[in-house]
Amino acid sequence: MILVVGGAGYIGSHLVKELVETEEVIVLDHLSTGHREAVDSRAIFVEGNLGNEAELQLIFKRYPIKAVMHFAAFSLVGESVIDPLKYYENNVASTLTLLKVMLENHVKNFIFSSTAATYGIPTVDMIDEKTATSPINPYGHSKLLIEQILADFHAAYGLNYVALRYFNAAGAHESAKIGESHNPETHLIPIILQQLLGHREKIAVFGSDYETPDGTCIRDYIHVDDLASAHILALEALLSEKKSAAIYNLGNGLGYSVKEVIEMCEKVTGIKANVEMAERRAGDPARLVASSEKIFSELGWKAERNLEQIITDAWKWHQNQLY
Ligand SMILES: NC(=O)c1ccc[n+]([C@@H]2O[C@H](COP(=O)([O-])OP(=O)(O)OC[C@H]3O[C@@H](n4cnc5c(N)ncnc54)[C@H](O)[C@@H]3O)[C@@H](O)[C@H]2O)c1
Ligand SMILES: O=c1ccn([C@@H]2O[C@H](COP(=O)(O)OP(=O)(O)O[C@H]3O[C@H](CO)[C@@H](O)[C@H](O)[C@H]3O)[C@@H](O)[C@H]2O)c(=O)[nH]1
């Protein structure tokens, strides 16, 4: 059985939908940003907080858990700057509780949702795992701290782990039954699609004076189902003992500017966007694009879906959003 913490959230729910095809799954989530409806009905659902040690002990005692996938975190960069305690408490302290309970119960396989935000403002065009990490906000720091803790626990206690540094997760399941639903929504693609549906008046482009070809920030958008399949491969690698400690980037290897993403949304939907230029948003690097060569060469993973497919699937979801 696999425990998925944060499995009612955007990325976790997509992973669960794929994982239930081959494994027994239990989801723990306190639904602060997740949705009960997003959890596949074949998974067991426990509503609870990952920081609650007694509750975790009950889960580990009751179910034969062989691995933990950990998606639960707060992940708004701006909020982390204003309220770092909230971020260190949930993303670091509660994760530490989870790791402690795992070790006490002899569960030694862990897959962690890390982030491109661990790199801060990189000086290279294509970020690989050897690129220096230097987070510029508490959110990125909180994720990098856990990566460090994992390396130390691997050396001292034999904890096996894979940390996956996602770039910009986007898109929705092809069935359009699950997709992205955050309140407030801060991510670019859902915001654009909400505007095209008439739910917002305008799209604000945060900064048009970056050192990029069109002046707007460049990101590497990766389909949420491609992220899910990377987790399945990472789990297989841990369970088969092919890997015992690894960090991988997960991206498409292609960068798109904010303007290019808006244009692609207009192309996919056939609707013209209402766009205004705005001030830069604090903490945004100009360009974040991944090299995912390492996970390709070691586990055979690569992104299968391009930006057009990402937006096509997201559009199907947003037109008939179920939660
Ligand atoms: N969305 C992205 O582009 C992106 C990029 C890089 C990394 N990540 C990381 O991936 C993970 C998932 O991101 P997401 O976009 O699906 O976020 P999300 O907010 O949709 O999902 C997180 C889930 O964890 C749950 N949760 C949070 N704290 C909890 C706690 N203490 N106890 C129990 N449940 C708790 C929430 O209720 C939610 O269901 C996060 O760790 C995030 O930092 C996301
Ligand atoms: O209304 C908006 C929203 C976003 N943007 C821009 O669009 C780009 C993408 O922004 P967003 O979708 O908010 O994602 P990021 O801030 O790049 O962060 C995401 O991707 C990171 C990894 O790259 C993860 O660490 C974060 O958790 C995840 O939220 C950025 O340049 C933003 O400035 C706008 O111009 N207008």
PDB file of C-alpha atoms in Angstrom, residues 66-284:
ATOM      1  CA  LYS A  66       5.636   0.325   1.711  1.00  0.00           C
ATOM      2  CA  ALA A  67       6.237   3.858   0.437  1.00  0.00           C
ATOM      3  CA  VAL A  68       5.118   7.444   1.026  1.00  0.00           C
ATOM      4  CA  MET A  69       4.590  10.098  -1.636  1.00  0.00           C
ATOM      5  CA  HIS A  70       4.554  13.539  -0.090  1.00  0.00           C
ATOM      6  CA  PHE A  71       2.759  16.346  -1.944  1.00  0.00           C
ATOM      7  CA  ALA A  72       1.382  18.233   1.056  1.00  0.00           C
ATOM      8  CA  ALA A  73       2.764  21.731   1.423  1.00  0.00           C
ATOM      9  CA  PHE A  74       1.882  25.356   1.193  1.00  0.00           C
ATOM     10  CA  SER A  75       3.278  26.654  -2.073  1.00  0.00           C
ATOM     11  CA  LEU A  76       2.552  30.324  -2.671  1.00  0.00           C
ATOM     12  CA  VAL A  77       5.853  32.134  -3.048  1.00  0.00           C
ATOM     13  CA  GLY A  78       4.500  35.591  -2.146  1.00  0.00           C
ATOM     14  CA  GLU A  79       2.655  34.336   0.933  1.00  0.00           C
ATOM     15  CA  SER A  80       5.817  32.577   2.114  1.00  0.00           C
ATOM     16  CA  VAL A  81       7.646  35.910   2.194  1.00  0.00           C
ATOM     17  CA  ILE A  82       4.872  37.530   4.273  1.00  0.00           C
ATOM     18  CA  ASP A  83       4.289  34.571   6.603  1.00  0.00           C
ATOM     19  CA  PRO A  84       7.389  32.346   6.682  1.00  0.00           C
ATOM     20  CA  LEU A  85       6.338  30.664   9.950  1.00  0.00           C
ATOM     21  CA  LYS A  86       3.344  29.129   8.210  1.00  0.00           C
ATOM     22  CA  TYR A  87       5.697  27.708   5.558  1.00  0.00           C
ATOM     23  CA  TYR A  88       8.428  26.367   7.833  1.00  0.00           C
ATOM     24  CA  GLU A  89       5.809  24.882  10.145  1.00  0.00           C
ATOM     25  CA  ASN A  90       3.908  23.006   7.454  1.00  0.00           C
ATOM     26  CA  ASN A  91       6.586  22.298   4.875  1.00  0.00           C
ATOM     27  CA  VAL A  92       9.454  21.548   7.262  1.00  0.00           C
ATOM     28  CA  ALA A  93       8.224  20.736  10.803  1.00  0.00           C
ATOM     29  CA  SER A  94       5.254  18.612   9.715  1.00  0.00           C
ATOM     30  CA  THR A  95       7.356  16.821   7.110  1.00  0.00           C
ATOM     31  CA  LEU A  96       9.874  16.023   9.812  1.00  0.00           C
ATOM     32  CA  THR A  97       7.083  14.475  11.901  1.00  0.00           C
ATOM     33  CA  LEU A  98       6.100  12.350   8.911  1.00  0.00           C
ATOM     34  CA  LEU A  99       9.693  11.182   8.370  1.00  0.00           C
ATOM     35  CA  LYS A 100      10.090  10.342  12.051  1.00  0.00           C
ATOM     36  CA  VAL A 101       6.920   8.252  12.117  1.00  0.00           C
ATOM     37  CA  MET A 102       7.967   6.516   8.893  1.00  0.00           C
ATOM     38  CA  LEU A 103      11.321   5.535  10.379  1.00  0.00           C
ATOM     39  CA  GLU A 104       9.713   4.366  13.621  1.00  0.00           C
ATOM     40  CA  ASN A 105       7.472   2.123  11.565  1.00  0.00           C
ATOM     41  CA  HIS A 106      10.310   0.885   9.329  1.00  0.00           C
ATOM     42  CA  VAL A 107       8.938   2.450   6.156  1.00  0.00           C
ATOM     43  CA  LYS A 108      11.937   3.526   4.113  1.00  0.00           C
ATOM     44  CA  ASN A 109      10.776   4.715   0.706  1.00  0.00           C
ATOM     45  CA  PHE A 110       9.892   8.369   0.216  1.00  0.00           C
ATOM     46  CA  ILE A 111       9.066  10.483  -2.823  1.00  0.00           C
ATOM     47  CA  PHE A 112       9.141  14.219  -2.274  1.00  0.00           C
ATOM     48  CA  SER A 113       7.578  17.112  -4.221  1.00  0.00           C
ATOM     49  CA  SER A 114      10.388  19.596  -4.558  1.00  0.00           C
ATOM     50  CA  THR A 115      10.525  22.588  -6.836  1.00  0.00           C
ATOM     51  CA  ALA A 116      12.401  24.720  -9.332  1.00  0.00           C
ATOM     52  CA  ALA A 117      12.186  27.407  -6.638  1.00  0.00           C
ATOM     53  CA  THR A 118      15.188  25.708  -4.978  1.00  0.00           C
ATOM     54  CA  TYR A 119      17.392  27.194  -7.722  1.00  0.00           C
ATOM     55  CA  GLY A 120      16.554  30.829  -7.004  1.00  0.00           C
ATOM     56  CA  ILE A 121      17.825  32.988  -9.864  1.00  0.00           C
ATOM     57  CA  PRO A 122      19.961  30.649 -11.953  1.00  0.00           C
ATOM     58  CA  THR A 123      22.784  31.955 -14.105  1.00  0.00           C
ATOM     59  CA  VAL A 124      22.445  29.251 -16.752  1.00  0.00           C
ATOM     60  CA  ASP A 125      19.865  28.900 -19.518  1.00  0.00           C
ATOM     61  CA  MET A 126      19.173  25.215 -18.964  1.00  0.00           C
ATOM     62  CA  ILE A 127      18.986  24.224 -15.296  1.00  0.00           C
ATOM     63  CA  ASP A 128      20.248  20.764 -14.448  1.00  0.00           C
ATOM     64  CA  GLU A 129      20.599  19.129 -11.060  1.00  0.00           C
ATOM     65  CA  LYS A 130      24.200  20.306 -10.751  1.00  0.00           C
ATOM     66  CA  THR A 131      23.131  23.945 -11.040  1.00  0.00           C
ATOM     67  CA  ALA A 132      23.696  25.669  -7.697  1.00  0.00           C
ATOM     68  CA  THR A 133      20.671  25.875  -5.429  1.00  0.00           C
ATOM     69  CA  SER A 134      20.081  29.274  -3.881  1.00  0.00           C
ATOM     70  CA  PRO A 135      16.438  29.905  -3.045  1.00  0.00           C
ATOM     71  CA  ILE A 136      15.231  33.498  -2.891  1.00  0.00           C
ATOM     72  CA  ASN A 137      12.130  32.969  -0.760  1.00  0.00           C
ATOM     73  CA  PRO A 138      11.036  30.953   2.302  1.00  0.00           C
ATOM     74  CA  TYR A 139       9.012  28.550   0.149  1.00  0.00           C
ATOM     75  CA  GLY A 140      12.133  27.542  -1.826  1.00  0.00           C
ATOM     76  CA  HIS A 141      14.169  27.372   1.376  1.00  0.00           C
ATOM     77  CA  SER A 142      11.596  25.107   3.024  1.00  0.00           C
ATOM     78  CA  LYS A 143      11.826  22.624   0.136  1.00  0.00           C
ATOM     79  CA  LEU A 144      15.628  22.713   0.011  1.00  0.00           C
ATOM     80  CA  LEU A 145      15.799  22.101   3.776  1.00  0.00           C
ATOM     81  CA  ILE A 146      13.796  18.916   3.336  1.00  0.00           C
ATOM     82  CA  GLU A 147      16.110  17.802   0.524  1.00  0.00           C
ATOM     83  CA  GLN A 148      19.039  18.268   2.924  1.00  0.00           C
ATOM     84  CA  ILE A 149      17.219  16.364   5.668  1.00  0.00           C
ATOM     85  CA  LEU A 150      16.549  13.529   3.209  1.00  0.00           C
ATOM     86  CA  ALA A 151      20.242  13.304   2.288  1.00  0.00           C
ATOM     87  CA  ASP A 152      21.184  13.177   5.993  1.00  0.00           C
ATOM     88  CA  PHE A 153      18.495  10.582   6.804  1.00  0.00           C
ATOM     89  CA  HIS A 154      19.632   8.485   3.861  1.00  0.00           C
ATOM     90  CA  ALA A 155      23.202   8.462   5.183  1.00  0.00           C
ATOM     91  CA  ALA A 156      22.267   7.897   8.822  1.00  0.00           C
ATOM     92  CA  TYR A 157      19.094   5.772   8.731  1.00  0.00           C
ATOM     93  CA  GLY A 158      19.044   4.263   5.266  1.00  0.00           C
ATOM     94  CA  LEU A 159      15.936   6.190   4.219  1.00  0.00           C
ATOM     95  CA  ASN A 160      15.536   5.819   0.436  1.00  0.00           C
ATOM     96  CA  TYR A 161      14.213   8.822  -1.417  1.00  0.00           C
ATOM     97  CA  VAL A 162      13.603  10.526  -4.713  1.00  0.00           C
ATOM     98  CA  ALA A 163      13.117  14.304  -4.674  1.00  0.00           C
ATOM     99  CA  LEU A 164      11.407  15.590  -7.803  1.00  0.00           C
ATOM    100  CA  ARG A 165      11.947  19.239  -8.636  1.00  0.00           C
ATOM    101  CA  TYR A 166       8.891  20.199 -10.651  1.00  0.00           C
ATOM    102  CA  PHE A 167       8.960  23.203 -12.899  1.00  0.00           C
ATOM    103  CA  ASN A 168       5.552  24.781 -13.658  1.00  0.00           C
ATOM    104  CA  ALA A 169       2.811  22.188 -13.280  1.00  0.00           C
ATOM    105  CA  ALA A 170      -0.119  22.831 -15.614  1.00  0.00           C
ATOM    106  CA  GLY A 171      -2.908  21.117 -17.563  1.00  0.00           C
ATOM    107  CA  ALA A 172      -5.554  18.668 -16.401  1.00  0.00           C
ATOM    108  CA  HIS A 173      -6.388  14.991 -16.690  1.00  0.00           C
ATOM    109  CA  GLU A 174      -7.507  14.127 -20.236  1.00  0.00           C
ATOM    110  CA  SER A 175     -10.885  12.939 -18.884  1.00  0.00           C
ATOM    111  CA  ALA A 176     -11.475  16.519 -17.619  1.00  0.00           C
ATOM    112  CA  LYS A 177     -12.835  14.955 -14.392  1.00  0.00           C
ATOM    113  CA  ILE A 178      -9.999  16.412 -12.322  1.00  0.00           C
ATOM    114  CA  GLY A 179      -7.915  19.532 -12.826  1.00  0.00           C
ATOM    115  CA  GLU A 180      -6.513  22.613 -11.161  1.00  0.00           C
ATOM    116  CA  SER A 181      -8.719  24.451  -8.672  1.00  0.00           C
ATOM    117  CA  HIS A 182      -7.066  26.824  -6.235  1.00  0.00           C
ATOM    118  CA  ASN A 183      -8.761  29.636  -4.362  1.00  0.00           C
ATOM    119  CA  PRO A 184      -7.348  32.184  -4.787  1.00  0.00           C
ATOM    120  CA  GLU A 185      -5.843  31.090  -8.088  1.00  0.00           C
ATOM    121  CA  THR A 186      -2.388  32.541  -8.669  1.00  0.00           C
ATOM    122  CA  HIS A 187      -1.098  30.367 -11.536  1.00  0.00           C
ATOM    123  CA  LEU A 188      -0.831  31.830 -14.992  1.00  0.00           C
ATOM    124  CA  ILE A 189      -2.643  29.308 -17.198  1.00  0.00           C
ATOM    125  CA  PRO A 190      -5.809  28.963 -15.066  1.00  0.00           C
ATOM    126  CA  ILE A 191      -5.928  32.744 -14.720  1.00  0.00           C
ATOM    127  CA  ILE A 192      -5.764  33.223 -18.501  1.00  0.00           C
ATOM    128  CA  LEU A 193      -8.447  30.582 -19.121  1.00  0.00           C
ATOM    129  CA  GLN A 194     -10.712  32.066 -16.443  1.00  0.00           C
ATOM    130  CA  GLN A 195     -10.417  35.428 -18.200  1.00  0.00           C
ATOM    131  CA  LEU A 196     -11.256  33.846 -21.562  1.00  0.00           C
ATOM    132  CA  LEU A 197     -14.342  32.286 -19.939  1.00  0.00           C
ATOM    133  CA  GLY A 198     -15.401  35.723 -18.706  1.00  0.00           C
ATOM    134  CA  HIS A 199     -14.760  34.993 -15.013  1.00  0.00           C
ATOM    135  CA  ARG A 200     -12.123  37.738 -14.807  1.00  0.00           C
ATOM    136  CA  GLU A 201     -11.978  41.097 -16.417  1.00  0.00           C
ATOM    137  CA  LYS A 202      -8.259  41.178 -17.244  1.00  0.00           C
ATOM    138  CA  ILE A 203      -5.013  39.282 -17.181  1.00  0.00           C
ATOM    139  CA  ALA A 204      -2.188  41.254 -15.541  1.00  0.00           C
ATOM    140  CA  VAL A 205       1.231  40.468 -17.030  1.00  0.00           C
ATOM    141  CA  PHE A 206       3.694  40.817 -14.149  1.00  0.00           C
ATOM    142  CA  GLY A 207       6.617  42.681 -15.711  1.00  0.00           C
ATOM    143  CA  SER A 208       7.481  43.410 -19.335  1.00  0.00           C
ATOM    144  CA  ASP A 209      11.051  44.648 -18.788  1.00  0.00           C
ATOM    145  CA  TYR A 210      12.809  41.371 -18.018  1.00  0.00           C
ATOM    146  CA  GLU A 211      15.908  40.425 -19.965  1.00  0.00           C
ATOM    147  CA  THR A 212      14.021  38.022 -22.213  1.00  0.00           C
ATOM    148  CA  PRO A 213      13.205  38.399 -25.941  1.00  0.00           C
ATOM    149  CA  ASP A 214       9.732  39.899 -25.354  1.00  0.00           C
ATOM    150  CA  GLY A 215      10.425  41.263 -21.849  1.00  0.00           C
ATOM    151  CA  THR A 216       8.105  38.833 -20.015  1.00  0.00           C
ATOM    152  CA  CYS A 217       9.151  35.934 -17.768  1.00  0.00           C
ATOM    153  CA  ILE A 218       9.946  32.559 -19.260  1.00  0.00           C
ATOM    154  CA  ARG A 219       8.843  29.311 -17.609  1.00  0.00           C
ATOM    155  CA  ASP A 220       8.918  25.614 -18.381  1.00  0.00           C
ATOM    156  CA  TYR A 221       5.333  24.291 -18.261  1.00  0.00           C
ATOM    157  CA  ILE A 222       4.960  20.604 -17.579  1.00  0.00           C
ATOM    158  CA  HIS A 223       1.725  18.600 -17.909  1.00  0.00           C
ATOM    159  CA  VAL A 224       0.426  17.333 -14.576  1.00  0.00           C
ATOM    160  CA  ASP A 225      -0.016  13.827 -16.035  1.00  0.00           C
ATOM    161  CA  ASP A 226       3.637  13.815 -17.103  1.00  0.00           C
ATOM    162  CA  LEU A 227       4.485  14.635 -13.480  1.00  0.00           C
ATOM    163  CA  ALA A 228       2.278  11.739 -12.373  1.00  0.00           C
ATOM    164  CA  SER A 229       4.087   9.279 -14.644  1.00  0.00           C
ATOM    165  CA  ALA A 230       7.470  10.426 -13.294  1.00  0.00           C
ATOM    166  CA  HIS A 231       6.254   9.547  -9.784  1.00  0.00           C
ATOM    167  CA  ILE A 232       5.256   6.069 -10.917  1.00  0.00           C
ATOM    168  CA  LEU A 233       8.745   5.513 -12.372  1.00  0.00           C
ATOM    169  CA  ALA A 234      10.392   6.916  -9.235  1.00  0.00           C
ATOM    170  CA  LEU A 235       8.325   4.551  -7.088  1.00  0.00           C
ATOM    171  CA  GLU A 236       9.307   1.566  -9.229  1.00  0.00           C
ATOM    172  CA  ALA A 237      12.965   2.605  -8.987  1.00  0.00           C
ATOM    173  CA  LEU A 238      12.787   2.735  -5.178  1.00  0.00           C
ATOM    174  CA  LEU A 239      10.809  -0.477  -4.739  1.00  0.00           C
ATOM    175  CA  SER A 240      13.076  -2.407  -7.107  1.00  0.00           C
ATOM    176  CA  GLU A 241      16.118  -0.916  -5.328  1.00  0.00           C
ATOM    177  CA  LYS A 242      17.376   0.488  -8.619  1.00  0.00           C
ATOM    178  CA  LYS A 243      17.675   3.846  -6.830  1.00  0.00           C
ATOM    179  CA  SER A 244      18.116   4.727  -3.170  1.00  0.00           C
ATOM    180  CA  ALA A 245      18.760   8.490  -3.256  1.00  0.00           C
ATOM    181  CA  ALA A 246      18.142  10.774  -6.214  1.00  0.00           C
ATOM    182  CA  ILE A 247      17.096  14.271  -7.175  1.00  0.00           C
ATOM    183  CA  TYR A 248      15.545  14.920 -10.582  1.00  0.00           C
ATOM    184  CA  ASN A 249      14.266  17.946 -12.463  1.00  0.00           C
ATOM    185  CA  LEU A 250      10.904  17.539 -14.160  1.00  0.00           C
ATOM    186  CA  GLY A 251      10.264  19.883 -17.052  1.00  0.00           C
ATOM    187  CA  ASN A 252       9.683  19.989 -20.799  1.00  0.00           C
ATOM    188  CA  GLY A 253      13.013  21.621 -21.568  1.00  0.00           C
ATOM    189  CA  LEU A 254      11.209  24.388 -23.437  1.00  0.00           C
ATOM    190  CA  GLY A 255      10.666  27.889 -22.163  1.00  0.00           C
ATOM    191  CA  TYR A 256       7.607  29.990 -22.968  1.00  0.00           C
ATOM    192  CA  SER A 257       7.183  33.627 -22.073  1.00  0.00           C
ATOM    193  CA  VAL A 258       4.019  34.914 -20.407  1.00  0.00           C
ATOM    194  CA  LYS A 259       3.074  36.557 -23.719  1.00  0.00           C
ATOM    195  CA  GLU A 260       3.612  33.297 -25.624  1.00  0.00           C
ATOM    196  CA  VAL A 261       1.442  31.398 -23.145  1.00  0.00           C
ATOM    197  CA  ILE A 262      -1.360  33.944 -23.596  1.00  0.00           C
ATOM    198  CA  GLU A 263      -1.035  33.617 -27.388  1.00  0.00           C
ATOM    199  CA  MET A 264      -1.222  29.823 -27.170  1.00  0.00           C
ATOM    200  CA  CYS A 265      -4.360  30.083 -25.005  1.00  0.00           C
ATOM    201  CA  GLU A 266      -5.905  32.380 -27.623  1.00  0.00           C
ATOM    202  CA  LYS A 267      -4.995  29.896 -30.370  1.00  0.00           C
ATOM    203  CA  VAL A 268      -6.415  26.862 -28.530  1.00  0.00           C
ATOM    204  CA  THR A 269      -9.658  28.566 -27.495  1.00  0.00           C
ATOM    205  CA  GLY A 270     -10.169  30.905 -30.453  1.00  0.00           C
ATOM    206  CA  ILE A 271     -10.923  33.734 -27.985  1.00  0.00           C
ATOM    207  CA  LYS A 272      -9.019  37.018 -27.686  1.00  0.00           C
ATOM    208  CA  ALA A 273      -7.615  37.770 -24.229  1.00  0.00           C
ATOM    209  CA  ASN A 274      -7.926  41.072 -22.384  1.00  0.00           C
ATOM    210  CA  VAL A 275      -4.372  41.763 -21.229  1.00  0.00           C
ATOM    211  CA  GLU A 276      -2.791  44.602 -19.264  1.00  0.00           C
ATOM    212  CA  MET A 277       0.871  45.155 -18.451  1.00  0.00           C
ATOM    213  CA  ALA A 278       1.569  45.357 -14.711  1.00  0.00           C
ATOM    214  CA  GLU A 279       4.449  45.725 -12.282  1.00  0.00           C
ATOM    215  CA  ARG A 280       6.867  42.870 -11.686  1.00  0.00           C
ATOM    216  CA  ARG A 281       5.786  40.409  -8.995  1.00  0.00           C
ATOM    217  CA  ALA A 282       8.338  40.121  -6.172  1.00  0.00           C
ATOM    218  CA  GLY A 283      10.484  37.008  -6.250  1.00  0.00           C
ATOM    219  CA  ASP A 284      10.013  36.092  -9.938  1.00  0.00           C
TER     220      ASP A 284
END
